[in-house]
C-alpha positions as a Markdown table, in Angstrom:
| # | Residue | x | y | z |
|---|---|---|---|---|
| 1 | Unk | -28.5 | -43.1 | -98.5 |
| 2 | Unk | -25.0 | -42.6 | -99.3 |
| 3 | Unk | -25.5 | -39.0 | -99.5 |
| 4 | Unk | -27.4 | -38.9 | -96.0 |
| 5 | Unk | -23.9 | -40.6 | -94.6 |
| 6 | Unk | -21.9 | -37.8 | -96.7 |
| 7 | Unk | -24.2 | -35.2 | -95.1 |
| 8 | Unk | -24.3 | -36.5 | -91.6 |
| 9 | Unk | -20.5 | -36.7 | -91.9 |
| 10 | Unk | -20.5 | -32.7 | -93.0 |
| 11 | Unk | -22.7 | -31.7 | -90.1 |
| 12 | Unk | -21.4 | -33.6 | -87.2 |
| 13 | Unk | -18.2 | -31.6 | -86.9 |
| 14 | Unk | -20.2 | -28.3 | -87.3 |
| 15 | Unk | -22.2 | -29.5 | -84.5 |
| 16 | Unk | -19.4 | -30.2 | -82.2 |
| 17 | Unk | -17.9 | -26.8 | -83.1 |
| 18 | Unk | -20.7 | -25.0 | -82.4 |
| 19 | Unk | -21.0 | -26.7 | -78.9 |
| 20 | Unk | -17.4 | -25.6 | -77.8 |
| 21 | Unk | -18.3 | -21.7 | -77.0 |
| 22 | Unk | -21.3 | -23.0 | -74.8 |
| 23 | Unk | -19.1 | -25.6 | -73.1 |
| 24 | Unk | -16.5 | -23.0 | -72.3 |
| 25 | Unk | -19.2 | -20.5 | -71.4 |
| 26 | Unk | -20.8 | -22.8 | -68.7 |
| 27 | Unk | -17.4 | -23.6 | -67.3 |
| 28 | Unk | -16.4 | -20.2 | -66.9 |
| 29 | Unk | -19.7 | -19.8 | -65.3 |
| 30 | Unk | -18.9 | -22.6 | -62.8 |
| 31 | Unk | -15.6 | -21.3 | -62.0 |
| 32 | Unk | -16.8 | -17.8 | -61.4 |
| 33 | Unk | -19.5 | -19.3 | -59.0 |
| 34 | Unk | -16.9 | -21.3 | -57.1 |
| 35 | Unk | -14.5 | -18.1 | -57.0 |
| 36 | Unk | -17.3 | -16.1 | -55.7 |
| 37 | Unk | -17.9 | -18.8 | -53.2 |
| 38 | Unk | -14.4 | -18.8 | -52.3 |
| 39 | Unk | -14.2 | -15.2 | -52.0 |
| 40 | Unk | -17.1 | -15.4 | -49.7 |
| 41 | Unk | -15.5 | -17.9 | -47.4 |
| 42 | Unk | -12.2 | -16.1 | -47.5 |
| 43 | Unk | -14.1 | -13.0 | -46.1 |
| 44 | Unk | -16.0 | -15.2 | -43.5 |
| 45 | Unk | -12.5 | -16.9 | -42.6 |
| 46 | Unk | -11.0 | -13.2 | -42.1 |
| 47 | Unk | -14.1 | -12.2 | -40.1 |
| 48 | Unk | -13.7 | -15.4 | -37.8 |
| 49 | Unk | -10.1 | -14.8 | -37.5 |
| 50 | Unk | -10.5 | -11.4 | -36.2 |
| 51 | Unk | -13.2 | -12.4 | -33.7 |
| 52 | Unk | -10.9 | -15.0 | -32.8 |
| 53 | Unk | -8.2 | -12.7 | -32.4 |
| 54 | Unk | -10.4 | -10.3 | -30.3 |
| 55 | Unk | -11.4 | -13.5 | -28.0 |
| 56 | Unk | -7.6 | -14.4 | -27.3 |
| 57 | Unk | -6.9 | -10.9 | -26.8 |
| 58 | Unk | -9.8 | -10.9 | -24.2 |
| 59 | Unk | -8.8 | -14.4 | -22.6 |
| 60 | Unk | -5.2 | -13.2 | -22.3 |
| 61 | Unk | -6.4 | -9.8 | -20.5 |
| 62 | Unk | -8.7 | -11.6 | -18.2 |
| 63 | Unk | -6.1 | -14.2 | -17.6 |
| 64 | Unk | -3.8 | -11.6 | -16.5 |
| 65 | Unk | -6.4 | -9.7 | -14.2 |
| 66 | Unk | -7.0 | -13.3 | -12.6 |
| 67 | Unk | -3.1 | -13.6 | -11.9 |
| 68 | Unk | -3.0 | -10.1 | -10.4 |
| 69 | Unk | -6.1 | -10.8 | -8.4 |
| 70 | Unk | -4.7 | -14.0 | -6.9 |
| 71 | Unk | -1.3 | -12.1 | -6.5 |
| 72 | Unk | -3.3 | -9.4 | -4.5 |
| 73 | Unk | -5.3 | -11.9 | -2.9 |
| 74 | Unk | -2.4 | -14.0 | -1.7 |
| 75 | Unk | -0.6 | -10.9 | -0.4 |
| 76 | Unk | -3.9 | -9.9 | 1.5 |
| 77 | Unk | -4.0 | -13.4 | 3.0 |
| 78 | Unk | -0.4 | -13.4 | 4.2 |
| 79 | Unk | -0.8 | -10.1 | 6.0 |
| 80 | Unk | -3.8 | -11.2 | 7.6 |
| 81 | Unk | -1.6 | -13.9 | 8.8 |
| 82 | Unk | 0.3 | -11.5 | 10.9 |
| 83 | Unk | -0.8 | -9.0 | 13.4 |
| 84 | Unk | 0.3 | -5.6 | 12.1 |
| 85 | Unk | 2.0 | -2.9 | 14.4 |
| 86 | Unk | -1.2 | -0.7 | 15.1 |
| 87 | Unk | -2.6 | -4.0 | 16.7 |
| 88 | Unk | 0.7 | -5.2 | 18.7 |
| 89 | Unk | 1.3 | -1.6 | 19.9 |
| 90 | Unk | -2.1 | -0.8 | 20.6 |
| 91 | Unk | -3.8 | 0.5 | 23.9 |
| 92 | Unk | -5.5 | -2.5 | 24.4 |
| 93 | Unk | -2.4 | -5.0 | 24.2 |
| 94 | Unk | -0.7 | -2.1 | 26.9 |
| 95 | Unk | -3.9 | -2.6 | 28.9 |
| 96 | Unk | -3.2 | -6.6 | 29.0 |
| 97 | Unk | 0.4 | -6.1 | 30.2 |
| 98 | Unk | -1.1 | -3.5 | 32.9 |
| 99 | Unk | -3.5 | -5.7 | 34.2 |
| 100 | Unk | -1.1 | -8.6 | 34.5 |
| 101 | Unk | 1.3 | -6.4 | 36.3 |
| 102 | Unk | -1.7 | -5.0 | 38.7 |
| 103 | Unk | -3.1 | -8.5 | 39.1 |
| 104 | Unk | 0.4 | -9.8 | 40.1 |
| 105 | Unk | 1.0 | -6.9 | 42.6 |
| 106 | Unk | -2.5 | -7.2 | 44.2 |
| 107 | Unk | -1.6 | -11.1 | 44.7 |
| 108 | Unk | 1.6 | -10.2 | 46.5 |
| 109 | Unk | 0.0 | -7.4 | 48.5 |
| 110 | Unk | -2.9 | -9.3 | 49.6 |
| 111 | Unk | -1.2 | -12.6 | 50.5 |
| 112 | Unk | 1.3 | -10.5 | 52.8 |
| 113 | Unk | -1.9 | -8.5 | 54.2 |
| 114 | Unk | -3.7 | -11.6 | 54.9 |
| 115 | Unk | -1.1 | -13.2 | 56.6 |
| 116 | Unk | -0.9 | -10.2 | 59.1 |
| 117 | Unk | -4.4 | -10.3 | 59.9 |
| 118 | Unk | -4.4 | -11.7 | 63.4 |
| 119 | Unk | -7.9 | -12.2 | 63.7 |
| 120 | Unk | -8.8 | -14.8 | 60.8 |
| 121 | Unk | -8.8 | -18.3 | 61.3 |
| 122 | Unk | -6.7 | -20.9 | 59.3 |
| 123 | Unk | -9.3 | -22.1 | 57.0 |
| 124 | Unk | -10.3 | -18.5 | 55.9 |
| 125 | Unk | -6.5 | -18.0 | 55.2 |
| 126 | Unk | -6.1 | -21.1 | 52.9 |
| 127 | Unk | -9.5 | -20.5 | 51.3 |
| 128 | Unk | -7.9 | -17.0 | 50.0 |
| 129 | Unk | -4.5 | -18.4 | 49.4 |
| 130 | Unk | -6.3 | -21.1 | 47.0 |
| 131 | Unk | -8.3 | -18.2 | 45.4 |
| 132 | Unk | -5.5 | -16.0 | 44.6 |
| 133 | Unk | -3.5 | -18.9 | 43.4 |
| 134 | Unk | -6.2 | -19.8 | 40.8 |
| 135 | Unk | -6.4 | -16.1 | 40.0 |
| 136 | Unk | -2.7 | -16.2 | 39.0 |
| 137 | Unk | -3.3 | -19.3 | 37.2 |
| 138 | Unk | -6.0 | -17.6 | 35.0 |
| 139 | Unk | -4.0 | -14.4 | 34.7 |
| 140 | Unk | -1.1 | -16.5 | 33.1 |
| 141 | Unk | -3.5 | -18.5 | 30.6 |
| 142 | Unk | -5.3 | -15.3 | 29.4 |
| 143 | Unk | -2.0 | -13.6 | 29.1 |
| 144 | Unk | -0.9 | -16.8 | 26.9 |
| 145 | Unk | -3.9 | -16.5 | 24.8 |
| 146 | Unk | -3.3 | -12.9 | 24.3 |
| 147 | Unk | 0.2 | -13.7 | 22.9 |
| 148 | Unk | -1.1 | -16.5 | 20.8 |
| 149 | Unk | -3.8 | -14.1 | 19.3 |
| 150 | Unk | -1.0 | -11.7 | 18.4 |
| 151 | Unk | 1.2 | -14.4 | 17.1 |
| 152 | Unk | -0.8 | -16.8 | 15.5 |
| 153 | Unk | -0.3 | -17.4 | 11.4 |
| 154 | Unk | -4.0 | -18.0 | 11.3 |
| 155 | Unk | -6.2 | -16.0 | 8.7 |
| 156 | Unk | -7.4 | -13.4 | 11.2 |
| 157 | Unk | -8.4 | -9.7 | 10.5 |
| 158 | Unk | -6.9 | -6.9 | 12.5 |
| 159 | Unk | -10.0 | -6.2 | 14.0 |
| 160 | Unk | -10.9 | -9.4 | 15.3 |
| 161 | Unk | -7.5 | -9.6 | 16.9 |
| 162 | Unk | -8.1 | -6.6 | 18.5 |
| 163 | Unk | -11.7 | -7.6 | 19.7 |
| 164 | Unk | -10.3 | -10.8 | 21.3 |
| 165 | Unk | -7.6 | -9.1 | 23.2 |
| 166 | Unk | -10.6 | -6.6 | 24.3 |
| 167 | Unk | -12.3 | -9.6 | 25.9 |
| 168 | Unk | -9.3 | -11.0 | 27.5 |
| 169 | Unk | -8.7 | -7.7 | 29.2 |
| 170 | Unk | -12.6 | -8.0 | 30.4 |
| 171 | Unk | -11.9 | -11.1 | 32.0 |
| 172 | Unk | -8.6 | -9.9 | 33.5 |
| 173 | Unk | -10.3 | -6.7 | 34.9 |
| 174 | Unk | -12.8 | -9.1 | 36.5 |
| 175 | Unk | -9.9 | -11.1 | 38.2 |
| 176 | Unk | -8.4 | -8.1 | 39.6 |
| 177 | Unk | -11.5 | -6.9 | 41.0 |
| 178 | Unk | -12.7 | -9.9 | 42.5 |
| 179 | Unk | -9.0 | -10.3 | 44.2 |
| 180 | Unk | -9.3 | -6.7 | 45.6 |
| 181 | Unk | -12.9 | -7.2 | 47.0 |
| 182 | Unk | -11.8 | -10.7 | 48.6 |
| 183 | Unk | -9.0 | -8.9 | 50.2 |
| 184 | Unk | -11.1 | -6.0 | 51.6 |
| 185 | Unk | -13.6 | -8.4 | 52.7 |
| 186 | Unk | -11.0 | -10.4 | 54.8 |
| 187 | Unk | -9.8 | -6.9 | 56.0 |
| 188 | Unk | -13.1 | -5.7 | 57.1 |
| 189 | Unk | -13.8 | -9.1 | 58.8 |
| 190 | Unk | -10.6 | -8.7 | 60.6 |
| 191 | Unk | -11.0 | -5.1 | 61.6 |
| 192 | Unk | -14.8 | -5.9 | 63.0 |
| 193 | Unk | -13.5 | -9.1 | 65.2 |
| 194 | Unk | -10.6 | -6.8 | 66.4 |
| 195 | Unk | -12.9 | -4.4 | 67.6 |
| 196 | Unk | -15.3 | -6.8 | 69.1 |
| 197 | Unk | -12.3 | -8.2 | 70.9 |
| 198 | Unk | -11.0 | -5.0 | 72.0 |
| 199 | Unk | -14.7 | -4.2 | 73.1 |
| 200 | Unk | -14.8 | -7.5 | 75.1 |
| 201 | Unk | -11.5 | -6.7 | 76.6 |
| 202 | Unk | -12.6 | -3.2 | 77.9 |
| 203 | Unk | -15.7 | -4.5 | 79.4 |
| 204 | Unk | -13.8 | -7.1 | 81.4 |
| 205 | Unk | -11.7 | -4.5 | 82.9 |
């Protein structure tokens, strides 16, 4: 029995010593595996960082493009708030001014002419004067609309401004034509009555 304990006492240290290399090898293997995993993680992190850098660069580029686009859009909107020179100095605007002048001249001339027509009655004269006064009022309103279209700060395309001015010109032309037609009508009426009166007087003689 005593020999058994002695033998076991001798063998136990040997067993411990024999296990040390095995334990170190396992530890080294584990450390190597961890290092390998860390290397893989590091590689993945580098790839992620690279992708993030690309993404950040793209975002910055897009942001710069967006800011540039906003600036251009703002400039375009500001430009649309003002009528350019080719609109304010266009033949359409010149036509508006010319029509206004012609209507005022036609009004003054017609008024003088009608007042001198001896064979018109008072009602006919008053109706014409009322028509002519209304024509002048409409002309002033349309001319004001033209100025408002040219000076407004609203966002309107130059082509739209010209289109509106052209529409005003059509109305002014109609006013001028109607004023001339009305004046000619009264002149013909007066001439007809004058001829008839002359004929009657000749027959009396």
